[in-house]
């Protein structure tokens, strides 16, 4: 069995022994593929460091997180783009729009989002979308940019069944994480309406920790709890969930 965490910030842990323990716990739980999105120019080196330490297990993505889109974002994005020469990258992300923290930057968030979509199309790479309190705004951009090269993952999907179908109609996969294990989140009611062929698994560690560890820092090894819950929701076994969602990740990332 091979499980794939399509979205983890495991590189935030800079203590080498603690990081090695995090990786070992992943291996112990058959989580053998980790996809790492940076968030800004400063975090690129951290991503690449982990990729170099664990080749074949860790895969880099590059982008400018919407919460990092501030004055001077064009220069920061240029720095990130230049750094792609150091490693093969597998997606542009995480990118998108976040109106939870700051609505005043919507204009430049949209500009940065569109610029990075264009970059992804140029490189023939998928995008990994961060969307918080901004589904309509994100979807408006996606509709404008829609073509045969637009594809990727809608990270941390927690929307409605109707929103899920809109995402799928654009050729995107739904990133399902720890929220599916939360009692009153409602995601467990929506997922049965969506075929497993449209989802991938993720932790977004160290955030959104699944039950039974909710309230503590998340880690990629906890993907096992997400996979178990998804298997329960779909009334199938974890092996089937692992097979399908990992195959989906390979379809997206080409690795």
Coordinates of N, CA and C in Angstrom, one line a residue:
X1 N 0.8 -1.2 0.0 CA 0.0 0.0 0.0 C 0.9 1.2 0.0
X2 N 0.6 2.2 -0.9 CA 1.3 3.5 -0.9 C 0.3 4.6 -0.8
X3 N 0.4 5.4 0.2 CA -0.4 6.6 0.4 C 0.4 7.8 0.0
X4 N -0.3 8.8 -0.5 CA 0.4 10.0 -1.0 C -0.2 11.3 -0.3
X5 N 0.6 12.0 0.4 CA 0.2 13.3 1.0 C 0.5 14.4 -0.1
X6 N -0.5 14.8 -0.7 CA -0.3 15.8 -1.8 C -0.1 17.2 -1.4
X7 N -0.1 17.4 0.0 CA 0.1 18.8 0.4 C 0.6 18.8 1.9
X8 N 1.9 19.0 2.1 CA 2.4 19.1 3.4 C 3.5 20.1 3.6
X9 N 3.6 20.8 4.7 CA 4.6 21.7 5.0 C 5.6 21.1 6.0
X10 N 5.9 19.9 5.8 CA 6.8 19.1 6.8 C 8.1 19.8 6.9
X11 N 8.5 20.6 5.9 CA 9.8 21.2 5.9 C 9.9 22.3 7.0
X12 N 8.8 22.7 7.6 CA 8.8 23.7 8.7 C 9.6 23.2 9.8
X13 N 9.7 21.9 10.0 CA 10.5 21.3 11.1 C 11.9 21.3 10.6
X14 N 12.7 22.1 11.3 CA 14.1 22.3 10.9 C 15.1 21.5 11.7
X15 N 14.7 20.9 12.8 CA 15.5 20.1 13.7 C 15.7 18.7 12.9
X16 N 16.9 18.4 12.6 CA 17.1 17.2 11.7 C 16.7 15.9 12.3
X17 N 16.8 15.8 13.7 CA 16.4 14.5 14.3 C 14.9 14.4 14.4
X18 N 14.2 15.5 14.7 CA 12.8 15.5 14.7 C 12.2 15.3 13.3
X19 N 12.9 15.9 12.3 CA 12.4 15.7 10.9 C 12.6 14.3 10.5
X20 N 13.7 13.7 10.9 CA 13.9 12.3 10.5 C 12.8 11.4 11.2
X21 N 12.4 11.7 12.4 CA 11.4 11.0 13.1 C 10.0 11.1 12.4
X22 N 9.8 12.4 11.9 CA 8.5 12.6 11.1 C 8.5 11.7 9.9
X23 N 9.6 11.7 9.2 CA 9.7 10.9 8.0 C 9.6 9.4 8.3
X24 N 10.2 9.0 9.3 CA 10.1 7.5 9.7 C 8.7 7.1 10.0
X25 N 7.9 8.0 10.7 CA 6.5 7.7 11.0 C 5.7 7.7 9.8
X26 N 6.1 8.5 8.8 CA 5.4 8.3 7.5 C 5.6 7.0 6.9
X27 N 6.9 6.6 6.8 CA 7.2 5.2 6.3 C 6.5 4.1 7.0
X28 N 6.4 4.3 8.3 CA 5.8 3.2 9.2 C 4.3 3.1 8.8
X29 N 3.7 4.2 8.3 CA 2.3 4.2 7.9 C 2.0 4.1 6.4
X30 N 3.0 3.7 5.7 CA 2.9 3.6 4.2 C 2.6 4.9 3.5
X31 N 3.0 6.0 4.1 CA 2.9 7.3 3.4 C 4.3 7.6 2.8
X32 N 4.4 7.2 1.5 CA 5.7 7.1 0.9 C 6.0 8.2 -0.1
X33 N 4.9 9.1 -0.3 CA 5.1 10.2 -1.3 C 4.5 11.5 -0.6
X34 N 5.4 12.5 -0.6 CA 5.1 13.8 0.1 C 5.3 14.9 -0.9
X35 N 4.3 15.7 -1.2 CA 4.4 16.9 -2.1 C 4.4 18.1 -1.3
X36 N 5.4 19.0 -1.5 CA 5.7 20.1 -0.6 C 5.5 21.4 -1.3
X37 N 4.6 22.2 -0.9 CA 4.4 23.6 -1.4 C 5.2 24.6 -0.6
X38 N 5.9 25.4 -1.2 CA 6.5 26.6 -0.4 C 5.4 27.6 -0.2
X39 N 5.7 28.7 0.5 CA 4.7 29.7 0.7 C 5.2 31.1 0.3
X40 N 6.6 31.2 0.2 CA 7.2 32.5 -0.2 C 8.6 32.2 -0.6
X41 N 9.3 33.3 -1.0 CA 10.7 33.1 -1.5 C 11.6 32.4 -0.4
X42 N 11.4 32.9 0.9 CA 12.3 32.4 1.9 C 12.1 30.9 2.2
X43 N 11.0 30.3 1.9 CA 10.7 28.9 2.2 C 11.2 28.0 1.1
X44 N 11.6 28.5 0.0 CA 12.0 27.7 -1.1 C 13.2 26.8 -0.7
X45 N 14.2 27.4 0.0 CA 15.4 26.7 0.4 C 15.0 25.5 1.3
X46 N 14.0 25.8 2.2 CA 13.6 24.7 3.2 C 13.0 23.5 2.4
X47 N 12.2 23.8 1.4 CA 11.6 22.8 0.6 C 12.7 22.0 -0.1
X48 N 13.6 22.7 -0.7 CA 14.6 22.0 -1.5 C 15.5 21.2 -0.6
X49 N 15.8 21.7 0.6 CA 16.6 20.9 1.6 C 16.0 19.6 1.9
X50 N 14.7 19.6 2.1 CA 14.0 18.3 2.4 C 14.0 17.4 1.2
X51 N 13.8 17.9 0.1 CA 13.8 17.1 -1.2 C 15.1 16.5 -1.4
X52 N 16.2 17.2 -1.1 CA 17.5 16.7 -1.3 C 17.8 15.6 -0.3
X53 N 17.3 15.8 0.9 CA 17.5 14.8 2.0 C 16.7 13.5 1.8
X54 N 15.6 13.6 1.1 CA 14.7 12.4 0.9 C 14.2 12.3 -0.6
X55 N 15.2 12.2 -1.5 CA 14.8 12.1 -2.9 C 14.0 10.8 -3.2
X56 N 13.0 11.0 -4.1 CA 12.1 9.9 -4.4 C 11.0 9.7 -3.4
X57 N 11.0 10.5 -2.3 CA 9.9 10.5 -1.4 C 9.3 11.9 -1.3
X58 N 10.1 12.9 -1.4 CA 9.6 14.3 -1.3 C 9.8 15.0 -2.6
X59 N 8.7 15.7 -3.0 CA 8.6 16.4 -4.3 C 8.2 17.8 -4.2
X60 N 9.0 18.8 -4.8 CA 8.7 20.2 -4.6 C 7.7 20.8 -5.5
X61 N 6.9 21.7 -4.9 CA 6.1 22.6 -5.7 C 6.5 24.0 -5.4
X62 N 6.3 25.0 -6.3 CA 6.7 26.3 -6.1 C 5.6 27.3 -6.4
X63 N 5.4 28.3 -5.5 CA 4.4 29.3 -5.8 C 4.5 30.4 -4.7
X64 N 3.6 31.4 -4.8 CA 3.5 32.4 -3.8 C 2.1 32.4 -3.2
X65 N 2.1 32.0 -1.9 CA 0.8 31.8 -1.2 C 0.1 33.1 -1.2
X66 N -1.2 33.1 -1.3 CA -2.0 34.4 -1.4 C -1.8 35.3 -0.1
X67 N -1.5 34.7 1.0 CA -1.3 35.4 2.2 C 0.1 36.1 2.2
X68 N 0.9 35.7 1.3 CA 2.3 36.3 1.2 C 2.3 37.3 0.0
X69 N 1.1 37.6 -0.6 CA 1.0 38.6 -1.6 C 0.9 39.9 -1.0
X70 N 1.9 40.7 -1.0 CA 1.9 42.0 -0.3 C 2.7 43.0 -1.2
X71 N 3.0 44.2 -0.8 CA 3.8 45.1 -1.6 C 5.1 44.5 -2.0
X72 N 5.5 44.6 -3.2 CA 6.7 43.9 -3.7 C 6.5 42.5 -4.1
X73 N 5.3 42.1 -4.2 CA 5.1 40.6 -4.6 C 5.6 40.3 -5.9
X74 N 5.7 41.2 -6.9 CA 6.3 40.9 -8.2 C 7.7 40.4 -8.1
X75 N 8.5 41.2 -7.3 CA 9.9 40.8 -7.1 C 10.0 39.4 -6.4
X76 N 9.2 39.2 -5.4 CA 9.2 37.9 -4.7 C 8.9 36.8 -5.6
X77 N 7.9 37.0 -6.4 CA 7.5 35.9 -7.4 C 8.6 35.7 -8.4
X78 N 9.3 36.7 -8.8 CA 10.4 36.6 -9.7 C 11.5 35.8 -9.1
X79 N 11.8 36.0 -7.8 CA 12.8 35.2 -7.1 C 12.4 33.8 -7.0
X80 N 11.2 33.5 -6.8 CA 10.7 32.1 -6.7 C 10.8 31.5 -8.1
X81 N 10.5 32.2 -9.1 CA 10.6 31.6 -10.4 C 12.0 31.3 -10.8
X82 N 12.9 32.1 -10.5 CA 14.3 31.9 -10.8 C 14.8 30.6 -10.1
X83 N 14.3 30.3 -8.9 CA 14.8 29.2 -8.1 C 14.3 27.8 -8.7
X84 N 13.4 27.8 -9.6 CA 13.0 26.6 -10.2 C 14.1 25.8 -10.9
X85 N 15.2 26.5 -11.2 CA 16.3 25.9 -12.0 C 17.0 24.8 -11.1
X86 N 16.8 24.9 -9.8 CA 17.6 24.1 -8.9 C 17.0 22.6 -8.8
X87 N 15.8 22.5 -9.0 CA 15.1 21.1 -8.9 C 14.0 21.1 -10.0
X88 N 13.7 19.9 -10.4 CA 12.5 19.7 -11.2 C 11.3 19.9 -10.2
X89 N 10.3 20.7 -10.6 CA 9.2 20.9 -9.8 C 7.9 20.3 -10.4
X90 N 7.0 20.0 -9.6 CA 5.8 19.1 -10.0 C 4.5 19.9 -10.0
X91 N 4.5 21.1 -9.5 CA 3.3 21.9 -9.6 C 3.6 23.3 -9.2
X92 N 2.7 24.3 -9.6 CA 2.8 25.6 -9.1 C 1.8 25.8 -8.0
X93 N 2.3 26.0 -6.8 CA 1.4 26.1 -5.6 C 2.2 26.2 -4.3
X94 N 1.6 26.7 -3.2 CA 0.1 26.9 -3.4 C -0.2 28.3 -3.7
X95 N -1.1 28.5 -4.6 CA -1.5 29.8 -5.1 C -3.0 29.9 -5.0
X96 N -3.5 31.2 -5.1 CA -5.0 31.3 -5.0 C -5.4 32.7 -4.4
X97 N -6.5 32.6 -3.7 CA -7.0 33.8 -3.0 C -7.4 33.5 -1.6
X98 N -7.1 34.3 -0.7 CA -7.5 34.2 0.7 C -8.0 35.5 1.2
X99 N -9.3 35.5 1.5 CA -10.0 36.8 2.0 C -10.3 36.7 3.5
X100 N -9.8 35.6 4.2 CA -10.1 35.5 5.6 C -9.3 36.5 6.4
X101 N -8.0 36.7 6.0 CA -7.1 37.5 6.8 C -7.1 39.0 6.3
X102 N -7.2 39.2 5.0 CA -7.1 40.5 4.5 C -7.8 40.7 3.2
X103 N -8.9 41.4 3.2 CA -9.7 41.6 2.0 C -9.1 42.7 1.1
X104 N -8.3 43.6 1.7 CA -7.8 44.8 1.0 C -6.8 44.4 -0.1
X105 N -6.3 43.2 -0.1 CA -5.3 42.8 -1.1 C -5.9 42.0 -2.2
X106 N -7.2 41.9 -2.3 CA -7.8 41.1 -3.3 C -7.3 41.4 -4.7
X107 N -7.2 42.7 -5.0 CA -6.7 43.1 -6.4 C -5.3 42.5 -6.7
X108 N -4.4 42.6 -5.8 CA -3.0 42.1 -6.1 C -3.0 40.5 -6.0
X109 N -3.9 40.0 -5.1 CA -4.0 38.5 -5.0 C -4.4 37.9 -6.4
X110 N -5.4 38.6 -7.0 CA -5.9 38.1 -8.3 C -4.8 38.2 -9.4
X111 N -4.1 39.4 -9.3 CA -3.0 39.5 -10.3 C -1.9 38.4 -10.1
X112 N -1.5 38.2 -8.9 CA -0.5 37.1 -8.6 C -1.0 35.8 -9.0
X113 N -2.3 35.5 -8.7 CA -2.9 34.2 -9.1 C -2.9 34.0 -10.6
X114 N -3.3 35.0 -11.3 CA -3.3 34.9 -12.8 C -1.9 34.7 -13.4
X115 N -1.0 35.5 -12.8 CA 0.4 35.4 -13.3 C 1.0 34.0 -13.1
X116 N 0.7 33.4 -12.0 CA 1.2 32.1 -11.7 C 0.4 31.0 -12.5
X117 N -0.8 31.2 -12.8 CA -1.5 30.3 -13.7 C -0.9 30.3 -15.1
X118 N -0.5 31.5 -15.5 CA 0.2 31.6 -16.8 C 1.5 30.9 -16.8
X119 N 2.2 31.0 -15.7 CA 3.5 30.3 -15.5 C 3.3 28.8 -15.6
X120 N 2.3 28.3 -14.9 CA 2.0 26.9 -14.9 C 1.7 26.4 -16.3
X121 N 0.9 27.1 -17.0 CA 0.5 26.7 -18.4 C 1.8 26.7 -19.3
X122 N 2.6 27.7 -19.1 CA 3.9 27.8 -19.9 C 4.8 26.5 -19.6
X123 N 4.8 26.1 -18.3 CA 5.6 25.0 -17.9 C 4.9 23.6 -18.1
X124 N 3.6 23.7 -18.4 CA 2.7 22.5 -18.5 C 2.7 21.8 -17.2
X125 N 2.4 22.5 -16.1 CA 2.3 22.0 -14.8 C 1.0 22.2 -14.2
X126 N 0.5 21.4 -13.3 CA -0.7 21.6 -12.6 C -0.6 22.8 -11.6
X127 N -1.7 23.3 -11.1 CA -1.7 24.3 -10.0 C -2.3 23.7 -8.8
X128 N -1.9 24.2 -7.7 CA -2.5 23.7 -6.4 C -3.1 25.0 -5.7
X129 N -4.4 25.0 -5.6 CA -5.1 26.2 -5.3 C -5.5 26.3 -3.8
X130 N -5.1 27.4 -3.2 CA -5.5 27.8 -1.8 C -6.7 28.7 -2.0
X131 N -7.8 28.4 -1.3 CA -9.0 29.2 -1.4 C -9.6 29.2 0.0
X132 N -9.7 30.5 0.6 CA -10.3 30.6 1.9 C -11.2 31.8 1.8
X133 N -12.5 31.6 2.1 CA -13.5 32.6 2.1 C -13.5 33.3 0.7
X134 N -13.2 32.6 -0.4 CA -13.1 33.3 -1.7 C -13.4 32.3 -2.8
X135 N -14.4 31.4 -2.6 CA -14.7 30.5 -3.7 C -15.1 31.2 -5.0
X136 N -16.0 32.2 -4.8 CA -16.6 32.8 -6.0 C -15.4 33.6 -6.8
X137 N -14.6 34.2 -6.0 CA -13.5 35.0 -6.6 C -12.5 34.0 -7.3
X138 N -12.2 32.9 -6.7 CA -11.3 31.9 -7.3 C -11.9 31.4 -8.5
X139 N -13.2 31.0 -8.4 CA -13.8 30.4 -9.6 C -13.9 31.3 -10.8
X140 N -14.1 32.6 -10.5 CA -14.2 33.6 -11.5 C -12.9 33.6 -12.3
X141 N -11.8 33.6 -11.6 CA -10.5 33.6 -12.3 C -10.3 32.3 -13.1
X142 N -10.7 31.1 -12.5 CA -10.5 29.9 -13.2 C -11.4 29.8 -14.5
X143 N -12.6 30.4 -14.4 CA -13.4 30.4 -15.6 C -12.7 31.3 -16.7
X144 N -12.1 32.4 -16.3 CA -11.5 33.3 -17.2 C -10.2 32.6 -17.9
X145 N -9.6 31.8 -17.1 CA -8.3 31.1 -17.5 C -8.5 29.7 -18.1
X146 N -9.7 29.3 -18.2 CA -10.1 27.9 -18.5 C -9.6 27.6 -19.9
X147 N -8.8 26.5 -20.1 CA -8.4 25.9 -21.4 C -7.9 24.5 -21.1
X148 N -7.4 23.9 -22.1 CA -7.0 22.5 -22.0 C -5.7 22.3 -21.1
X149 N -5.0 23.4 -20.8 CA -3.8 23.3 -20.0 C -4.1 23.6 -18.5
X150 N -5.3 24.1 -18.2 CA -5.6 24.4 -16.8 C -6.1 23.2 -16.0
X151 N -5.3 22.8 -15.0 CA -5.6 21.6 -14.2 C -4.9 21.7 -12.9
X152 N -5.3 20.8 -12.0 CA -4.6 20.7 -10.7 C -5.5 20.2 -9.6
X153 N -5.2 20.8 -8.4 CA -5.9 20.4 -7.1 C -6.5 21.6 -6.5
X154 N -7.7 21.4 -6.0 CA -8.4 22.4 -5.2 C -8.1 22.0 -3.7
X155 N -7.0 22.6 -3.2 CA -6.4 22.2 -1.9 C -7.4 22.5 -0.8
X156 N -7.5 21.5 0.2 CA -8.3 21.7 1.4 C -9.8 22.0 1.1
X157 N -10.3 21.2 0.2 CA -11.7 21.4 -0.2 C -12.7 21.2 1.0
X158 N -13.5 22.1 1.3 CA -14.5 22.0 2.4 C -15.8 22.6 2.0
X159 N -16.1 22.7 0.7 CA -17.3 23.4 0.2 C -18.5 22.5 0.1
X160 N -19.4 22.9 -0.7 CA -20.7 22.2 -0.9 C -20.6 21.2 -2.0
X161 N -21.6 20.4 -2.1 CA -21.7 19.4 -3.2 C -21.7 20.2 -4.6
X162 N -22.4 21.3 -4.6 CA -22.5 22.1 -5.9 C -21.1 22.6 -6.2
X163 N -20.4 23.2 -5.2 CA -19.1 23.7 -5.5 C -18.1 22.6 -5.9
X164 N -18.3 21.4 -5.3 CA -17.4 20.3 -5.7 C -17.6 20.0 -7.2
X165 N -18.8 19.9 -7.6 CA -19.1 19.6 -9.0 C -18.5 20.7 -10.0
X166 N -18.6 22.0 -9.5 CA -18.0 23.0 -10.3 C -16.5 22.9 -10.5
X167 N -15.9 22.5 -9.4 CA -14.4 22.3 -9.4 C -14.1 21.1 -10.3
X168 N -14.8 20.0 -10.2 CA -14.6 18.8 -11.0 C -14.8 19.1 -12.5
X169 N -15.8 20.0 -12.8 CA -16.2 20.3 -14.2 C -15.0 21.0 -14.9
X170 N -14.2 21.7 -14.1 CA -13.0 22.4 -14.6 C -11.8 21.5 -14.8
X171 N -11.9 20.2 -14.4 CA -10.9 19.2 -14.5 C -9.9 19.2 -13.3
X172 N -10.4 19.7 -12.2 CA -9.6 19.7 -11.0 C -10.0 18.6 -10.0
X173 N -9.0 18.2 -9.2 CA -9.2 17.2 -8.2 C -9.5 17.9 -6.8
X174 N -10.2 17.3 -6.0 CA -10.5 17.8 -4.6 C -9.5 17.3 -3.6
X175 N -8.8 18.2 -2.9 CA -7.8 17.8 -1.9 C -8.6 17.6 -0.6
X176 N -8.6 16.4 -0.1 CA -9.4 16.1 1.1 C -8.4 15.8 2.3
X177 N -8.6 16.6 3.4 CA -7.7 16.5 4.5 C -8.4 16.2 5.8
X178 N -7.8 16.7 6.9 CA -8.3 16.4 8.3 C -9.7 16.8 8.6
X179 N -10.2 17.8 7.8 CA -11.5 18.3 8.1 C -12.6 17.2 7.9
X180 N -12.3 16.2 7.1 CA -13.2 15.1 6.9 C -13.5 14.3 8.1
X181 N -12.5 14.4 9.1 CA -12.7 13.6 10.3 C -13.4 14.4 11.4
X182 N -13.7 15.7 11.1 CA -14.4 16.5 12.1 C -15.9 16.3 12.2
X183 N -16.4 16.1 13.3 CA -17.8 15.6 13.5 C -18.9 16.4 12.8
X184 N -18.8 17.7 12.9 CA -19.8 18.6 12.4 C -19.4 19.3 11.1
X185 N -18.3 18.9 10.5 CA -17.9 19.6 9.3 C -18.8 19.4 8.1
X186 N -19.4 18.2 8.0 CA -20.3 17.9 6.9 C -19.7 17.3 5.7
X187 N -18.3 17.3 5.6 CA -17.7 16.8 4.4 C -17.9 15.3 4.2
X188 N -18.2 14.6 5.3 CA -18.5 13.2 5.2 C -19.8 12.9 4.5
X189 N -20.7 13.9 4.5 CA -22.0 13.8 3.8 C -21.9 14.1 2.3
X190 N -20.9 15.0 2.0 CA -20.7 15.4 0.6 C -19.9 14.4 -0.2
X191 N -18.9 13.8 0.4 CA -18.0 12.9 -0.4 C -18.7 11.8 -1.1
X192 N -19.7 11.1 -0.4 CA -20.3 10.0 -1.1 C -21.0 10.4 -2.5
X193 N -21.2 11.7 -2.7 CA -21.8 12.2 -3.9 C -20.8 12.4 -5.0
X194 N -19.5 12.2 -4.6 CA -18.4 12.4 -5.5 C -17.6 11.1 -5.7
X195 N -17.3 10.7 -6.9 CA -16.5 9.5 -7.1 C -15.1 9.6 -6.6
X196 N -14.6 8.6 -6.1 CA -13.2 8.6 -5.6 C -12.2 9.0 -6.6
X197 N -12.5 8.8 -7.9 CA -11.6 9.2 -9.0 C -11.3 10.7 -9.0
X198 N -12.1 11.5 -8.2 CA -11.9 12.9 -8.3 C -11.2 13.5 -7.1
X199 N -10.7 12.6 -6.2 CA -10.1 13.2 -4.9 C -8.7 12.7 -4.8
X200 N -7.9 13.5 -4.0 CA -6.6 13.1 -3.5 C -6.6 13.4 -2.0
X201 N -5.6 12.9 -1.3 CA -5.5 13.0 0.1 C -4.4 14.0 0.4
X202 N -4.5 14.7 1.6 CA -3.5 15.7 2.0 C -3.6 15.9 3.5
X203 N -2.6 16.4 4.1 CA -2.6 16.8 5.5 C -2.6 18.3 5.7
X204 N -1.9 19.0 4.9 CA -1.6 20.4 5.1 C -0.9 20.6 6.5
X205 N -0.1 19.6 6.9 CA 0.6 19.7 8.1 C 1.6 20.9 8.1
X206 N 1.7 21.6 9.2 CA 1.2 21.2 10.6 C -0.2 21.7 11.0
X207 N -1.0 22.0 10.0 CA -2.3 22.5 10.2 C -3.4 21.5 10.0
X208 N -4.6 21.8 10.5 CA -5.8 21.0 10.2 C -5.6 19.5 10.6
X209 N -5.2 19.3 11.8 CA -4.9 18.0 12.4 C -6.1 17.1 12.4
X210 N -6.1 15.9 12.0 CA -7.3 15.1 12.0 C -7.5 14.5 13.4
X211 N -8.8 14.1 13.7 CA -9.1 13.3 14.8 C -8.4 12.0 14.6
X212 N -7.7 11.4 15.6 CA -7.8 11.7 17.1 C -6.8 12.6 17.7
X213 N -6.0 13.3 16.8 CA -5.0 14.2 17.4 C -5.3 15.7 17.2
X214 N -6.6 16.0 16.9 CA -7.0 17.4 16.7 C -6.6 18.2 18.0
X215 N -6.1 19.4 17.7 CA -5.7 20.3 18.8 C -4.2 20.2 19.0
X216 N -3.5 19.3 18.3 CA -2.0 19.2 18.4 C -1.5 19.5 17.0
X217 N -0.2 19.7 16.8 CA 0.4 19.9 15.5 C 0.2 18.7 14.6
X218 N -0.2 19.0 13.4 CA -0.4 17.9 12.4 C 0.9 17.4 11.8
X219 N 0.9 16.2 11.3 CA 2.1 15.7 10.6 C 1.7 14.8 9.5
X220 N 2.5 14.5 8.5 CA 2.1 13.7 7.4 C 1.8 12.3 7.7
X221 N 2.3 11.7 8.8 CA 2.0 10.4 9.1 C 0.5 10.2 9.5
X222 N -0.1 11.4 9.9 CA -1.5 11.3 10.3 C -2.5 11.2 9.0
X223 N -1.9 11.2 7.9 CA -2.7 10.9 6.7 C -3.4 9.6 6.8
X224 N -2.9 8.7 7.6 CA -3.5 7.4 7.7 C -4.9 7.5 8.3
X225 N -5.1 8.5 9.2 CA -6.4 8.7 9.8 C -7.4 9.3 8.8
X226 N -6.9 10.1 7.9 CA -7.7 10.7 6.9 C -8.1 9.6 5.9
X227 N -7.2 8.7 5.5 CA -7.5 7.6 4.6 C -8.5 6.7 5.2
X228 N -8.3 6.4 6.5 CA -9.3 5.5 7.2 C -10.7 6.1 7.2
X229 N -10.8 7.4 7.4 CA -12.1 8.0 7.4 C -12.7 8.0 6.0
X230 N -11.9 8.3 5.0 CA -12.4 8.3 3.6 C -12.9 6.9 3.3
X231 N -12.1 5.9 3.7 CA -12.5 4.5 3.4 C -13.9 4.2 4.1
X232 N -14.1 4.7 5.3 CA -15.3 4.5 6.0 C -16.5 5.2 5.3
X233 N -16.2 6.4 4.8 CA -17.3 7.2 4.1 C -17.7 6.5 2.8
X234 N -16.7 6.0 2.1 CA -17.0 5.3 0.8 C -17.4 3.9 1.0
X235 N -17.4 3.4 2.2 CA -17.7 2.0 2.5 C -16.8 1.0 1.7
X236 N -15.6 1.3 1.8 CA -14.6 0.5 1.2 C -13.4 0.3 2.1
X237 N -12.3 -0.3 1.6 CA -11.1 -0.5 2.5 C -10.0 0.5 2.2
X238 N -9.1 0.6 3.1 CA -8.1 1.6 3.0 C -7.1 1.4 1.8
X239 N -7.0 0.1 1.5 CA -6.1 -0.3 0.3 C -6.7 0.3 -1.0
X240 N -8.0 0.2 -1.1 CA -8.7 0.8 -2.3 C -8.5 2.3 -2.3
X241 N -8.7 2.9 -1.2 CA -8.5 4.4 -1.1 C -7.1 4.8 -1.5
X242 N -6.1 4.1 -0.9 CA -4.7 4.3 -1.2 C -4.4 4.2 -2.7
X243 N -4.9 3.1 -3.3 CA -4.6 2.8 -4.7 C -5.2 3.9 -5.6
X244 N -6.4 4.3 -5.4 CA -7.1 5.2 -6.3 C -6.5 6.6 -6.1
X245 N -6.4 7.1 -4.8 CA -5.9 8.4 -4.6 C -4.4 8.6 -5.0
X246 N -3.6 7.6 -4.8 CA -2.2 7.7 -5.3 C -2.2 7.7 -6.8
X247 N -3.0 6.9 -7.4 CA -3.1 6.9 -8.9 C -3.5 8.3 -9.4
X248 N -4.4 8.9 -8.7 CA -4.9 10.2 -9.0 C -3.7 11.3 -8.9
X249 N -3.0 11.1 -7.8 CA -1.8 12.0 -7.6 C -0.8 11.9 -8.8
X250 N -0.6 10.7 -9.2 CA 0.4 10.4 -10.3 C -0.1 11.0 -11.6
X251 N -1.5 11.0 -11.8 CA -2.1 11.6 -13.0 C -1.9 13.1 -13.0
X252 N -2.0 13.7 -11.8 CA -1.8 15.1 -11.7 C -0.4 15.5 -11.8
X253 N 0.5 15.0 -11.0 CA 1.9 15.4 -10.9 C 2.8 14.8 -11.9
X254 N 2.4 13.7 -12.6 CA 3.3 13.0 -13.5 C 4.4 12.3 -12.8
X255 N 4.2 12.0 -11.5 CA 5.3 11.3 -10.7 C 4.6 10.6 -9.5

